[in-house]
Amino acid sequence: MESPRDELDLDRSQVTKAVQALQACLKSSSLSQKLFENDGQAISLLLTQWKIPRKEQTIRISLPHGLRTESGDVCLFTRDEPRMTSEQTVRFYKKLLTERGLKNAIEVIPFNMLKTEYKPFEAKRRLLGNFDLFLSDARIRRRLPSHIGKHFYERKKAPLSVDLESKHLVRDMARLIQGTSLTVSNKGSCCMVRVAHSGMTADEMVENVMTAVSTISAKLAMTGKNIKIIHLKSQTSVALPIYTSDLSHLAVVEEARKKARSTKGAKKRKRENKNREVSDLKTKETEEEKDSKEEEIPQLVPIEMPTKKPKQETISKQGLKKVPKPAAGKGLKKTVKDTKLAKKTPKVTARGLKRKAKNK
C-alpha cells in the first residue's frame, strides 16, 4: 500500500499548458489587460477533496517567488511599549524593522491605537479593505479577535502571528509576506489558495504552483491522496484542471481513515485500561491503610447493679447550721407559741358525748 504522505504526481507539462492558456485568456480581454499591467489579477489554486475533513486546518506555504512587492499593503499589530505613546511606539518598531534589514513597507498599528481609533464598525471595514495581509505580535495575538471583529476571519484575513523578539525576525517575516496560507475548512470539500499574480512570468507561476501543491499534499491533515481535483484559475477566468485523482485513491483514503479510527480506538481503550488499573491500585492502597489504622473495638462488659440499697447518710444535728430568722415587720410580732394558743378548742356538747359513746 502506498504511504499516505506520498506527494501527488503532478505533471509539470500540464501545469505549463494551463498557465499559458490562462495568460492568453487574460491578454485577450481589455479589462484583464489593464489589471495585468497593474498586477491586479490574483491566480489561485482550487482544490476539491474526496472527504470533508473533521477539523479546520491552516497550512502556511513558502513560495519561491513572492506574491507581494516591496510596496505591498502589509499591516502589523504590535503591543504598546511601556512609557511610550502610540506615535513613539510606531517609530520604535519601524526603526527596528529597518535596522534588521526588512525591505517591505509595513504599516505599524499599536494595540492602544487599534482599540481607540478603529473601534467603530466602519473604521474596521476600512482597515480590512486597505491592507492585503495582516501580521500580529505573538504577545497580543490572543487579545485581537475581540477588537478586530469577525469580518477579518470571514474574509480569510486573520492576522498571522510573528515573534518580534526572534533573532531571525527578517527571515520569518519575509516568509509570511512573500508566502501564502491555505485554510482547509471542515464545512465543505473545496478550498482555494492564492499562488501567483498576473504580473509574473510563466516559469515563475509554474514553480509557485508546483511548490504549493507539494507542500499542501505533505501537510494536509488527512492524507495527500484525499485531493480529488486541482484547478488553476484567475478572478475572471474559468477553472483549468491541472490534476485529477485516480478512483483508487478513494479506497486508500477510506482505508487510512479506518486505520486511524482503529488506532484511535485502541489508544482510547489502552488509556481507559490504564486509568482503571491506577484507580484500582489507589482504592486497594486506601483500603489497606484503613485496615492498618483501624483499632480493635473493646468488648462490652455488663455492669453489676448492687442488690441492697446503700444506707442513707445521717446528718447530725450539730452539723446543721442555724438559719437566722427573717426580720419581722412592725405589725407582725406573733410567735409560734402565740399561734398555738390562738387555735380554737372545739366545744363539748351533750350530743357529741352520745355519739362518741355509740361509736365505742
Coordinates of N, CA, C and O in Angstrom, one line a residue, residues 2 30 68 70-71 78 82 96 105 116 153 163 216 243 255 261 275 281 316 318 326 348:
E2 N 0.4 2.3 -0.7 CA 1.2 3.5 -0.8 C 1.1 4.2 0.5 O 0.2 4.1 1.3
S30 N -9.7 43.3 -22.6 CA -9.2 44.6 -22.4 C -9.2 45.0 -20.9 O -8.2 45.6 -20.5
R68 N 3.9 39.5 -3.2 CA 3.8 41.0 -2.9 C 5.1 41.7 -3.3 O 6.2 41.1 -3.1
E70 N 7.7 45.1 -2.8 CA 8.2 45.8 -1.6 C 7.2 46.9 -1.1 O 7.3 47.2 0.1
S71 N 6.4 47.4 -2.0 CA 5.4 48.4 -1.5 C 4.1 47.8 -1.3 O 3.0 48.5 -1.4
T78 N 1.1 45.6 16.9 CA 2.2 45.4 17.9 C 1.6 45.7 19.3 O 0.5 46.3 19.4
P82 N 6.0 50.1 27.1 CA 5.9 50.9 28.3 C 6.6 52.2 28.2 O 7.6 52.4 27.6
L96 N 13.1 49.5 14.2 CA 13.6 48.2 14.4 C 13.6 47.3 13.2 O 14.6 46.6 12.9
A105 N 7.6 47.7 2.9 CA 6.9 48.8 3.6 C 5.8 48.2 4.5 O 4.8 47.6 3.9
T116 N -8.8 52.4 20.2 CA -9.4 53.7 20.2 C -9.8 54.2 18.8 O -11.0 54.5 18.6
Y153 N -11.9 37.3 9.8 CA -11.9 35.8 9.7 C -12.8 35.3 8.6 O -12.4 34.3 8.0
D163 N 6.9 36.4 15.9 CA 7.7 36.7 17.1 C 8.6 37.9 16.8 O 9.7 37.7 16.1
I216 N 1.2 21.4 0.2 CA -0.2 21.0 0.6 C -0.4 19.5 0.8 O -0.9 19.1 1.8
Y243 N -4.8 18.6 -12.4 CA -4.6 17.3 -11.7 C -6.0 16.7 -11.5 O -6.9 17.3 -11.0
E255 N -9.4 3.5 3.6 CA -8.6 2.6 4.4 C -7.7 3.3 5.4 O -7.6 2.9 6.6
R261 N -9.2 5.3 12.7 CA -10.2 5.0 13.7 C -9.8 3.9 14.6 O -10.0 3.9 15.8
N275 N -6.1 3.8 33.2 CA -6.8 4.6 34.2 C -7.5 3.7 35.2 O -7.5 4.0 36.4
L281 N -5.6 0.4 41.9 CA -4.5 0.4 42.8 C -4.6 1.4 43.9 O -4.3 1.1 45.1
S316 N -25.9 14.7 111.4 CA -26.0 15.1 112.8 C -26.6 16.5 112.9 O -26.4 17.3 112.1
Q318 N -25.6 18.5 115.0 CA -24.6 19.5 115.2 C -24.0 20.1 113.9 O -23.5 21.2 113.9
P326 N -36.0 35.4 109.6 CA -36.2 36.6 108.9 C -36.7 37.7 109.8 O -37.5 37.5 110.7
V348 N -67.5 21.2 123.7 CA -68.0 19.8 124.1 C -69.5 20.0 124.4 O -69.9 20.8 125.3

